[in-house]
Short mmCIF file of C-alpha atoms in Angstrom, two decimals:
data_model
loop_
_atom_site.label_atom_id
_atom_site.label_comp_id
_atom_site.label_asym_id
_atom_site.label_seq_id
_atom_site.Cartn_x
_atom_site.Cartn_y
_atom_site.Cartn_z
CA LYS A 27 0.00 0.00 0.00
CA LYS A 28 2.86 2.37 0.76
CA GLU A 29 4.29 1.68 -2.71
CA SER A 30 0.93 2.51 -4.30
CA PHE A 31 0.72 5.80 -2.37
CA SER A 32 4.24 6.70 -3.48
CA MET A 33 3.42 5.95 -7.11
CA ASN A 34 0.20 7.99 -6.97
CA ARG A 35 2.14 10.86 -5.42
CA THR A 36 4.72 10.68 -8.23
CA ILE A 37 1.99 10.65 -10.88
CA ARG A 38 0.28 13.66 -9.27
CA LYS A 39 3.57 15.53 -8.99
CA ASN A 40 4.53 14.83 -12.62
CA SER A 41 1.03 15.78 -13.79
CA LEU A 42 1.28 19.11 -11.98
CA LEU A 43 4.75 19.72 -13.42
CA PHE A 44 3.43 18.91 -16.90
CA LEU A 45 0.48 21.30 -16.49
CA ALA A 46 2.66 24.05 -15.03
CA GLY A 47 5.22 23.81 -17.80
CA SER A 48 2.64 23.58 -20.55
CA GLY A 49 0.94 26.70 -19.23
CA LEU A 50 3.83 28.87 -18.06
CA TYR A 51 6.16 28.43 -21.02
CA PRO A 52 3.69 29.67 -23.65
CA LEU A 53 2.50 32.37 -21.25
CA LEU A 54 6.05 33.73 -21.00
CA GLU A 55 6.22 33.76 -24.79
CA VAL A 56 2.92 35.60 -25.09
CA LEU A 57 4.07 38.17 -22.53
CA TRP A 58 7.44 38.57 -24.29
CA ARG A 59 6.49 38.61 -27.96
CA GLY A 60 2.68 38.67 -28.04
CA TYR A 61 2.03 35.14 -29.34
CA SER A 62 3.04 31.53 -28.93
CA HIS A 63 2.53 28.17 -30.60
CA ALA A 64 1.02 24.93 -29.29
CA SER A 65 4.39 23.20 -29.66
CA MET A 66 5.74 25.50 -26.96
CA ALA A 67 3.24 24.07 -24.46
CA LEU A 68 4.66 20.62 -25.11
CA ALA A 69 8.23 21.94 -24.92
CA GLY A 70 7.45 23.71 -21.64
CA ALA A 71 5.93 20.56 -20.17
CA PHE A 72 8.98 18.54 -21.17
CA VAL A 73 11.36 21.15 -19.74
CA CYS A 74 9.48 21.39 -16.47
CA CYS A 75 9.21 17.63 -16.00
CA SER A 76 12.84 16.97 -16.87
CA SER A 77 14.56 19.83 -15.05
CA THR A 78 12.57 20.24 -11.84
CA PRO A 79 13.62 16.96 -10.16
CA TYR A 80 17.30 17.70 -10.81
CA ALA A 81 17.01 21.30 -9.62
CA ALA A 82 15.15 20.33 -6.45
CA LYS A 83 17.73 17.67 -5.63
CA ASN A 84 20.78 19.85 -6.26
CA GLU A 85 19.62 23.38 -5.45
CA LYS A 86 20.73 23.26 -1.82
CA LYS A 87 24.11 21.81 -2.72
CA LYS A 88 24.95 24.15 -5.57
CA PRO A 89 22.24 26.64 -6.59
CA SER A 90 24.22 28.07 -9.49
CA GLY A 91 24.70 24.57 -10.91
CA ALA A 92 20.96 23.91 -10.81
CA LEU A 93 20.32 27.20 -12.63
CA ARG A 94 22.88 26.41 -15.30
CA HIS A 95 21.45 22.93 -15.70
CA GLY A 96 17.93 24.32 -16.10
CA SER A 97 19.08 26.86 -18.66
CA LEU A 98 20.91 24.14 -20.57
CA ILE A 99 17.85 21.87 -20.59
CA ILE A 100 15.64 24.70 -21.86
CA THR A 101 18.14 25.56 -24.57
CA VAL A 102 18.54 21.95 -25.72
CA VAL A 103 14.76 21.39 -25.75
CA GLU A 104 14.22 24.62 -27.72
CA PHE A 105 16.86 23.53 -30.22
CA LEU A 106 15.33 20.08 -30.68
CA PHE A 107 11.79 21.42 -30.88
CA GLY A 108 13.01 24.10 -33.29
CA LEU A 109 14.55 21.50 -35.56
CA LEU A 110 11.31 19.52 -35.53
CA VAL A 111 8.80 22.36 -35.74
CA ASN A 112 10.71 24.80 -37.92
CA ARG A 113 12.98 22.64 -40.04
CA VAL A 114 11.16 19.31 -40.41
CA LEU A 115 7.53 20.48 -40.27
CA HIS A 116 8.28 23.90 -41.84
CA LEU A 117 5.94 25.74 -39.46
CA HIS A 118 8.31 28.73 -39.05
CA VAL A 119 7.28 29.36 -35.45
CA TRP A 120 10.48 31.30 -34.61
CA ASP A 121 13.74 32.33 -36.18
CA TYR A 122 16.70 33.68 -34.22
CA SER A 123 18.89 34.07 -37.32
CA ALA A 124 19.07 37.85 -36.88
CA LEU A 125 20.26 37.55 -33.28
CA PRO A 126 23.91 37.17 -32.32
CA LEU A 127 25.47 33.81 -31.52
CA ASN A 128 22.59 31.75 -32.88
CA ILE A 129 22.73 28.12 -33.97
CA MET A 130 20.77 27.46 -37.15
CA GLY A 131 18.35 30.21 -36.13
CA GLN A 132 16.79 27.90 -33.52
CA ILE A 133 18.57 29.03 -30.36
CA CYS A 134 20.80 31.96 -29.45
CA LEU A 135 23.05 32.87 -26.55
CA PRO A 136 21.09 35.97 -25.42
CA PHE A 137 17.91 33.93 -24.80
CA SER A 138 19.87 31.06 -23.25
CA LEU A 139 21.30 33.55 -20.76
CA ILE A 140 17.83 34.95 -20.00
CA TRP A 141 16.71 31.43 -18.97
CA LEU A 142 19.28 31.53 -16.16
CA PHE A 143 16.92 33.85 -14.34
#
């Protein structure tokens, strides 16, 4: 019974992380640039579910490491989603080509640094 309670708790926690990420990530985009895309809800959910457990576990030990890790996860997820959404599916959701230090127009250093905060 204790194992079942633990599993239910994990499912609830992951569901809340998924919902938070899928809502907050596009919301930040809407606040920043005025619009978003449904793919960003999925990207946000993935980021939140994959980075939160690591950050919670390591934040007390090394807060700056947890922040860097979170920023790295967000950047990698944006790059992968960008390749899929923009390059494979040709949806042209975003293009960072005009920004400095970009990689294939999908990610750029200025936005990666913003995710540190």
